[in-house]
XYZ file of N, CA, C and O in Angstrom:
604
model
N 31.286 113.420 133.461
C 32.105 114.254 134.288
C 32.088 113.750 135.733
O 33.087 113.825 136.421
N 30.954 113.239 136.164
C 30.840 112.771 137.546
C 31.772 111.594 137.814
O 32.260 111.444 138.927
N 32.049 110.780 136.794
C 32.983 109.670 136.959
C 34.417 110.180 137.099
O 35.162 109.716 137.940
N 34.799 111.122 136.267
C 36.205 111.512 136.156
C 36.603 112.710 137.005
O 37.743 112.797 137.438
N 35.688 113.640 137.240
C 36.057 114.874 137.935
C 34.926 115.309 138.867
O 34.132 116.193 138.527
N 34.841 114.692 140.056
C 33.720 114.982 140.959
C 33.611 116.447 141.374
O 32.503 116.942 141.571
N 34.724 117.151 141.486
C 34.652 118.555 141.898
C 33.961 119.413 140.845
O 33.085 120.221 141.160
N 34.346 119.233 139.592
C 33.693 119.973 138.515
C 32.252 119.514 138.376
O 31.356 120.331 138.136
N 32.023 118.232 138.517
C 30.666 117.696 138.425
C 29.770 118.327 139.483
O 28.588 118.590 139.217
N 30.312 118.574 140.657
C 29.536 119.186 141.725
C 28.962 120.530 141.273
O 27.774 120.794 141.439
N 29.799 121.370 140.661
C 29.328 122.663 140.161
C 28.271 122.487 139.074
O 27.258 123.192 139.059
N 28.501 121.545 138.167
C 27.558 121.304 137.082
C 26.232 120.759 137.607
O 25.165 121.114 137.099
N 26.289 119.906 138.620
C 25.069 119.366 139.198
C 24.253 120.454 139.889
O 23.023 120.477 139.783
N 24.923 121.356 140.577
C 24.200 122.476 141.210
C 23.515 123.331 140.153
O 22.359 123.734 140.325
N 24.212 123.586 139.052
C 23.615 124.366 137.967
C 22.414 123.628 137.378
O 21.362 124.225 137.161
N 22.555 122.333 137.134
C 21.451 121.554 136.576
C 20.241 121.588 137.505
O 19.102 121.741 137.040
N 20.484 121.449 138.794
C 19.379 121.485 139.754
C 18.667 122.835 139.715
O 17.440 122.910 139.767
N 19.437 123.919 139.601
C 18.837 125.251 139.514
C 17.997 125.390 138.252
O 16.886 125.916 138.285
N 18.541 124.912 137.138
C 17.823 125.030 135.866
C 16.563 124.176 135.832
O 15.602 124.508 135.135
N 16.553 123.083 136.573
C 15.399 122.180 136.562
C 14.333 122.537 137.590
O 13.241 121.961 137.574
N 14.636 123.480 138.473
C 13.668 123.875 139.496
C 12.372 124.341 138.840
O 12.378 125.186 137.950
N 11.288 123.718 139.261
C 9.972 124.102 138.762
C 9.575 123.417 137.468
O 8.458 123.612 137.002
N 10.464 122.639 136.881
C 10.134 121.933 135.641
C 9.768 120.487 135.938
O 10.264 119.897 136.884
N 8.919 119.922 135.100
C 8.531 118.525 135.266
C 9.188 117.696 134.164
O 8.556 117.335 133.175
N 10.463 117.460 134.328
C 11.243 116.663 133.383
C 11.776 115.462 134.150
O 12.926 115.425 134.570
N 10.913 114.478 134.359
C 11.225 113.365 135.246
C 12.522 112.657 134.879
O 13.377 112.431 135.727
N 12.709 112.294 133.616
C 13.912 111.560 133.214
C 15.160 112.397 133.450
O 16.179 111.888 133.932
N 15.085 113.676 133.136
C 16.243 114.556 133.336
C 16.550 114.719 134.814
O 17.717 114.697 135.220
N 15.527 114.862 135.619
C 15.737 114.961 137.069
C 16.380 113.693 137.619
O 17.273 113.755 138.455
N 15.925 112.548 137.148
C 16.519 111.284 137.585
C 17.991 111.213 137.175
O 18.847 110.794 137.961
N 18.286 111.649 135.960
C 19.668 111.624 135.470
C 20.574 112.494 136.332
O 21.691 112.090 136.674
N 20.113 113.655 136.704
C 20.906 114.552 137.555
C 21.145 113.905 138.915
O 22.261 113.934 139.450
N 20.124 113.291 139.468
C 20.281 112.637 140.779
C 21.214 111.434 140.693
O 21.981 111.161 141.616
N 21.180 110.714 139.582
C 22.085 109.580 139.388
C 23.516 110.085 139.236
O 24.450 109.494 139.785
N 23.696 111.173 138.516
C 25.035 111.754 138.376
C 25.596 112.162 139.742
O 26.795 112.018 139.997
N 24.732 112.618 140.633
C 25.184 112.955 141.990
C 25.671 111.701 142.718
O 26.645 111.760 143.479
N 25.023 110.567 142.480
C 25.492 109.309 143.083
C 26.875 108.940 142.553
O 27.724 108.475 143.307
N 27.084 109.142 141.262
C 28.394 108.856 140.676
C 29.438 109.782 141.289
O 30.531 109.347 141.657
N 29.098 111.042 141.421
C 30.017 112.012 142.039
C 30.419 111.558 143.431
O 31.564 111.688 143.832
N 29.484 110.980 144.176
C 29.721 110.581 145.566
C 30.155 109.125 145.705
O 30.267 108.620 146.832
N 30.416 108.440 144.606
C 30.760 107.017 144.649
C 31.936 106.759 145.575
O 32.897 107.514 145.603
N 31.800 105.699 146.351
C 32.843 105.319 147.296
C 32.642 105.907 148.681
O 33.387 105.606 149.598
N 31.628 106.747 148.835
C 31.312 107.330 150.134
C 29.924 106.832 150.555
O 29.145 106.394 149.707
N 29.612 106.921 151.848
C 28.299 106.444 152.302
C 27.130 107.308 151.813
O 26.000 106.857 151.780
N 27.442 108.549 151.423
C 26.389 109.461 150.966
C 25.645 108.874 149.778
O 26.236 108.381 148.846
N 24.379 108.915 149.807
C 23.610 108.609 148.622
C 23.052 107.210 148.469
O 22.219 106.990 147.607
N 23.505 106.243 149.271
C 22.983 104.894 149.051
C 21.499 104.793 149.381
O 20.775 104.048 148.737
N 21.038 105.546 150.361
C 19.595 105.564 150.628
C 18.868 106.198 149.457
O 17.800 105.750 149.058
N 19.475 107.244 148.895
C 18.883 107.882 147.722
C 18.802 106.901 146.563
O 17.865 106.944 145.764
N 19.760 105.996 146.474
C 19.759 105.003 145.392
C 18.527 104.112 145.478
O 17.918 103.785 144.443
N 18.139 103.734 146.675
C 16.939 102.899 146.837
C 15.702 103.643 146.332
O 14.867 103.088 145.620
N 15.610 104.919 146.720
C 14.476 105.728 146.270
C 14.494 105.905 144.753
O 13.463 105.813 144.089
N 15.688 106.146 144.208
C 15.820 106.320 142.761
C 15.445 105.053 142.006
O 14.825 105.119 140.940
N 15.816 103.898 142.542
C 15.479 102.630 141.883
C 13.953 102.500 141.797
O 13.411 102.152 140.755
N 13.279 102.774 142.898
C 11.817 102.661 142.909
C 11.187 103.685 141.963
O 10.289 103.350 141.175
N 11.676 104.916 142.010
C 11.125 105.974 141.155
C 11.298 105.673 139.677
O 10.365 105.824 138.888
N 12.510 105.280 139.291
C 12.767 105.032 137.869
C 11.989 103.811 137.384
O 11.469 103.798 136.269
N 11.879 102.800 138.234
C 11.098 101.608 137.861
C 9.620 101.962 137.731
O 8.970 101.586 136.748
N 9.088 102.671 138.722
C 7.670 103.041 138.687
C 7.352 103.926 137.484
O 6.258 103.835 136.920
N 8.311 104.774 137.107
C 8.098 105.659 135.962
C 8.297 104.927 134.638
O 7.940 105.446 133.581
N 8.879 103.729 134.696
C 9.113 102.965 133.480
C 10.227 103.538 132.616
O 10.237 103.346 131.400
N 11.176 104.212 133.240
C 12.272 104.836 132.497
C 13.482 103.907 132.572
O 14.313 103.995 133.479
N 13.557 103.009 131.602
C 14.612 101.993 131.587
C 15.997 102.629 131.530
O 16.935 102.134 132.161
N 16.131 103.715 130.802
C 17.431 104.387 130.709
C 17.908 104.824 132.086
O 19.087 104.684 132.426
N 16.999 105.335 132.896
C 17.367 105.761 134.248
C 17.688 104.553 135.124
O 18.626 104.596 135.919
N 16.925 103.481 134.972
C 17.215 102.266 135.744
C 18.610 101.748 135.422
O 19.383 101.398 136.323
N 18.946 101.708 134.139
C 20.264 101.217 133.723
C 21.378 102.139 134.204
O 22.413 101.682 134.698
N 21.171 103.438 134.071
C 22.189 104.399 134.521
C 22.396 104.296 136.031
O 23.528 104.389 136.517
N 21.323 104.103 136.768
C 21.437 103.947 138.216
C 22.255 102.709 138.564
O 23.140 102.762 139.417
N 21.975 101.606 137.908
C 22.740 100.382 138.188
C 24.214 100.573 137.831
O 25.092 100.097 138.553
N 24.495 101.281 136.761
C 25.885 101.554 136.399
C 26.554 102.414 137.471
O 27.701 102.165 137.854
N 25.837 103.397 137.980
C 26.370 104.232 139.065
C 26.661 103.387 140.300
O 27.697 103.560 140.956
N 25.771 102.454 140.608
C 25.983 101.579 141.764
C 27.166 100.640 141.538
O 27.923 100.353 142.464
N 27.329 100.180 140.300
C 28.486 99.333 139.987
C 29.772 100.103 140.243
O 30.730 99.567 140.816
N 29.805 101.360 139.852
C 30.988 102.191 140.083
C 31.240 102.343 141.580
O 32.357 102.161 142.056
N 30.200 102.648 142.329
C 30.315 102.796 143.785
C 30.904 101.530 144.410
O 31.869 101.588 145.176
N 30.339 100.380 144.069
C 30.807 99.125 144.660
C 32.214 98.757 144.180
O 33.006 98.211 144.951
N 32.517 99.077 142.926
C 33.870 98.805 142.422
C 34.904 99.653 143.160
O 35.969 99.158 143.522
N 34.573 100.907 143.413
C 35.492 101.793 144.145
C 35.760 101.221 145.535
O 36.889 101.259 146.028
N 34.746 100.658 146.150
C 34.894 100.081 147.488
C 35.463 98.657 147.461
O 35.702 98.077 148.513
N 35.671 98.108 146.272
C 36.206 96.753 146.161
C 35.196 95.677 146.521
O 35.578 94.568 146.891
N 33.925 95.984 146.385
C 32.850 95.054 146.745
C 32.412 94.260 145.506
O 31.365 94.506 144.917
N 33.230 93.275 145.148
C 32.986 92.532 143.913
C 31.668 91.759 143.928
O 31.017 91.646 142.887
N 31.264 91.235 145.074
C 29.984 90.526 145.132
C 28.831 91.462 144.782
O 27.883 91.065 144.097
N 28.924 92.689 145.254
C 27.870 93.662 144.956
C 27.935 94.096 143.490
O 26.896 94.346 142.874
N 29.134 94.185 142.935
C 29.252 94.479 141.505
C 28.605 93.347 140.703
O 27.883 93.596 139.733
N 28.832 92.108 141.105
C 28.211 90.962 140.422
C 26.681 91.062 140.470
O 25.995 90.772 139.484
N 26.152 91.450 141.629
C 24.696 91.596 141.750
C 24.183 92.676 140.797
O 23.141 92.505 140.148
N 24.912 93.760 140.703
C 24.523 94.842 139.796
C 24.551 94.355 138.352
O 23.639 94.647 137.575
N 25.584 93.620 137.982
C 25.663 93.151 136.594
C 24.481 92.240 136.263
O 23.977 92.263 135.140
N 24.025 91.482 137.242
C 22.834 90.660 137.025
C 21.607 91.516 136.742
O 20.828 91.226 135.823
N 21.442 92.586 137.507
C 20.310 93.489 137.271
C 20.451 94.179 135.914
O 19.464 94.359 135.191
N 21.690 94.541 135.553
C 21.907 95.177 134.247
C 21.574 94.214 133.105
O 20.979 94.617 132.105
N 21.957 92.964 133.248
C 21.622 91.975 132.209
C 20.098 91.838 132.079
O 19.570 91.732 130.968
N 19.388 91.853 133.202
C 17.923 91.785 133.146
C 17.344 92.994 132.410
O 16.427 92.852 131.606
N 17.882 94.174 132.691
C 17.391 95.387 132.033
C 17.717 95.397 130.540
O 17.027 96.048 129.754
N 18.769 94.691 130.154
C 19.245 94.720 128.766
C 18.661 93.591 127.916
O 19.119 93.377 126.792
N 17.677 92.907 128.399
C 17.095 91.782 127.640
C 16.608 92.206 126.256
O 16.592 91.407 125.327
N 16.188 93.445 126.119
C 15.703 93.936 124.818
C 16.861 94.288 123.886
O 16.636 94.585 122.722
N 18.075 94.285 124.404
C 19.237 94.654 123.593
C 19.752 96.040 123.918
O 20.909 96.354 123.659
N 18.894 96.890 124.463
C 19.328 98.230 124.862
C 20.167 98.149 126.132
O 19.877 97.349 127.020
N 21.191 98.937 126.195
C 22.046 99.074 127.378
C 22.830 97.813 127.720
O 23.339 97.685 128.825
N 22.944 96.883 126.788
C 23.684 95.651 127.059
C 25.143 95.938 127.394
O 25.750 95.243 128.211
N 25.693 96.966 126.806
C 27.094 97.304 127.064
C 27.315 97.784 128.494
O 28.435 97.732 128.995
N 26.279 98.232 129.183
C 26.431 98.649 130.577
C 26.907 97.493 131.452
O 27.685 97.686 132.371
N 26.420 96.289 131.178
C 26.853 95.116 131.960
C 28.337 94.875 131.741
O 29.067 94.559 132.689
N 28.814 95.033 130.503
C 30.253 94.904 130.234
C 31.037 95.936 131.040
O 32.037 95.612 131.678
N 30.565 97.174 131.018
C 31.259 98.245 131.741
C 31.300 97.931 133.232
O 32.330 98.122 133.879
N 30.205 97.431 133.767
C 30.180 97.081 135.195
C 31.204 95.985 135.496
O 31.910 96.060 136.510
N 31.287 94.987 134.628
C 32.309 93.949 134.804
C 33.700 94.570 134.772
O 34.556 94.236 135.599
N 33.933 95.455 133.819
C 35.250 96.098 133.692
C 35.592 96.903 134.941
O 36.710 96.826 135.448
N 34.623 97.671 135.438
C 34.874 98.476 136.636
C 35.234 97.591 137.815
O 36.102 97.937 138.606
N 34.543 96.472 137.943
C 34.759 95.577 139.076
C 35.939 94.638 138.907
O 36.233 93.849 139.804
N 36.612 94.720 137.758
C 37.743 93.818 137.511
C 37.296 92.378 137.338
O 38.051 91.454 137.617
N 36.069 92.198 136.870
C 35.493 90.868 136.717
C 35.564 90.426 135.258
O 35.423 91.246 134.353
N 35.724 89.135 135.029
C 35.684 88.652 133.646
C 34.255 88.677 133.125
O 33.298 88.569 133.899
N 34.113 88.838 131.825
C 32.784 88.751 131.225
C 32.320 87.296 131.281
O 33.140 86.386 131.142
N 31.034 87.058 131.469
C 30.547 85.689 131.576
C 30.558 84.935 130.243
O 30.411 83.718 130.218
N 30.718 85.641 129.167
C 30.731 85.025 127.842
C 31.046 86.080 126.811
O 31.391 87.217 127.160
N 30.918 85.749 125.553
C 31.188 86.741 124.504
C 30.254 87.942 124.635
O 29.081 87.795 124.970
N 30.792 89.100 124.359
C 30.014 90.328 124.463
C 29.364 90.661 123.131
O 29.942 90.428 122.068
N 28.186 91.236 123.193
C 27.515 91.725 121.994
C 28.016 93.120 121.615
O 27.773 93.598 120.515
N 28.721 93.768 122.552
C 29.232 95.113 122.295
C 30.462 95.051 121.401
O 31.287 94.139 121.506
N 30.560 96.039 120.536
C 31.730 96.179 119.673
C 32.370 97.519 119.995
O 31.842 98.573 119.628
N 33.473 97.482 120.714
C 34.136 98.682 121.190
C 35.087 99.202 120.122
O 35.862 98.441 119.541
N 35.063 100.498 119.870
C 35.922 101.084 118.845
C 37.394 100.833 119.123
O 38.161 100.538 118.209
N 37.800 100.964 120.368
C 39.203 100.769 120.736
C 39.494 99.350 121.211
O 40.601 99.066 121.649
N 38.504 98.490 121.182
C 38.666 97.123 121.653
C 38.320 97.004 123.120
O 38.426 97.977 123.886
N 37.911 95.827 123.548
C 37.454 95.649 124.924
C 38.538 95.886 125.974
O 38.240 96.374 127.065
N 39.781 95.570 125.674
C 40.833 95.754 126.680
C 41.103 97.230 126.950
O 41.367 97.625 128.088
N 41.035 98.061 125.922
C 41.213 99.504 126.123
C 40.062 100.074 126.946
O 40.266 100.923 127.828
N 38.860 99.589 126.687
C 37.688 100.050 127.442
C 37.798 99.590 128.892
O 37.551 100.360 129.828
N 38.194 98.332 129.083
C 38.390 97.808 130.438
C 39.412 98.668 131.184
O 39.189 99.071 132.326
N 40.534 98.981 130.540
C 41.596 99.768 131.180
C 41.095 101.160 131.550
O 41.418 101.672 132.626
N 40.297 101.750 130.691
C 39.757 103.094 130.972
C 38.879 103.083 132.218
O 39.035 103.921 133.103
N 37.968 102.120 132.297
C 37.070 102.058 133.451
C 37.823 101.688 134.721
O 37.536 102.219 135.796
N 38.800 100.816 134.596
C 39.607 100.454 135.765
C 40.385 101.679 136.265
O 40.517 101.881 137.472
N 40.876 102.492 135.338
C 41.594 103.721 135.705
C 40.676 104.667 136.478
O 41.094 105.276 137.469
N 39.450 104.804 136.024
C 38.500 105.672 136.736
C 38.265 105.175 138.161
O 38.209 105.963 139.108
N 38.132 103.866 138.321
C 37.936 103.278 139.654
C 39.167 103.528 140.518
O 39.053 103.966 141.670
N 40.346 103.278 139.977
C 41.591 103.464 140.741
C 41.796 104.934 141.112
O 42.231 105.241 142.229
N 41.493 105.818 140.197
C 41.630 107.256 140.464
C 40.700 107.678 141.587
O 41.090 108.432 142.486
N 39.469 107.168 141.573
C 38.520 107.519 142.633
C 38.984 106.971 143.973
O 38.906 107.641 144.996
N 39.491 105.732 143.979
C 40.003 105.153 145.227
C 41.136 105.998 145.776
O 41.175 106.280 146.981
N 42.062 106.405 144.932
C 43.192 107.221 145.360
C 42.704 108.566 145.900
O 43.211 109.055 146.918
N 41.727 109.136 145.233
C 41.160 110.428 145.679
C 40.554 110.284 147.073
O 40.740 111.138 147.933
N 39.818 109.206 147.291
C 39.181 108.997 148.588
C 40.221 108.734 149.682
O 40.066 109.209 150.812
N 41.267 107.986 149.350
C 42.340 107.739 150.330
C 43.042 109.033 150.723
O 43.480 109.197 151.858
N 43.124 109.954 149.758
C 43.788 111.232 150.001
C 42.884 112.206 150.741
O 43.291 113.327 151.043
N 41.655 111.762 151.004
C 40.729 112.618 151.763
C 39.833 113.476 150.895
O 39.168 114.364 151.387
N 39.810 113.228 149.594
C 38.997 114.047 148.684
C 37.729 113.422 148.414
O 36.749 113.663 148.000
């Protein structure tokens, strides 16, 4: 929801934060904070939080959170048209995916950034890679348009 509808995501994130108050669910807390970064993608808000989140998720050994954070950063940089930064993120995603888990995140980051894949993908997309690429590109374009409109 944070990718496609930041306004609705804002309400859901506030609810999640309320429900998690006082609980020690580290992975879930990280996920909520990462979703907030996605909601704010393309704006200066949250990049300092991203540094803290990277350290926290790495120190906790939660690879899923590390991968999700990098995907959120790829979206942020793609919205801003920062292809060099998207490339850097895809490199970190490939490192995280060495075990085979989350390998498709690197493909998604390439798609968001409008970058070609460096080689054949291990992912098998139900609708095919071009449909997936178009979907992610649409999300990036929609966010850019929203930000230009002042939203």
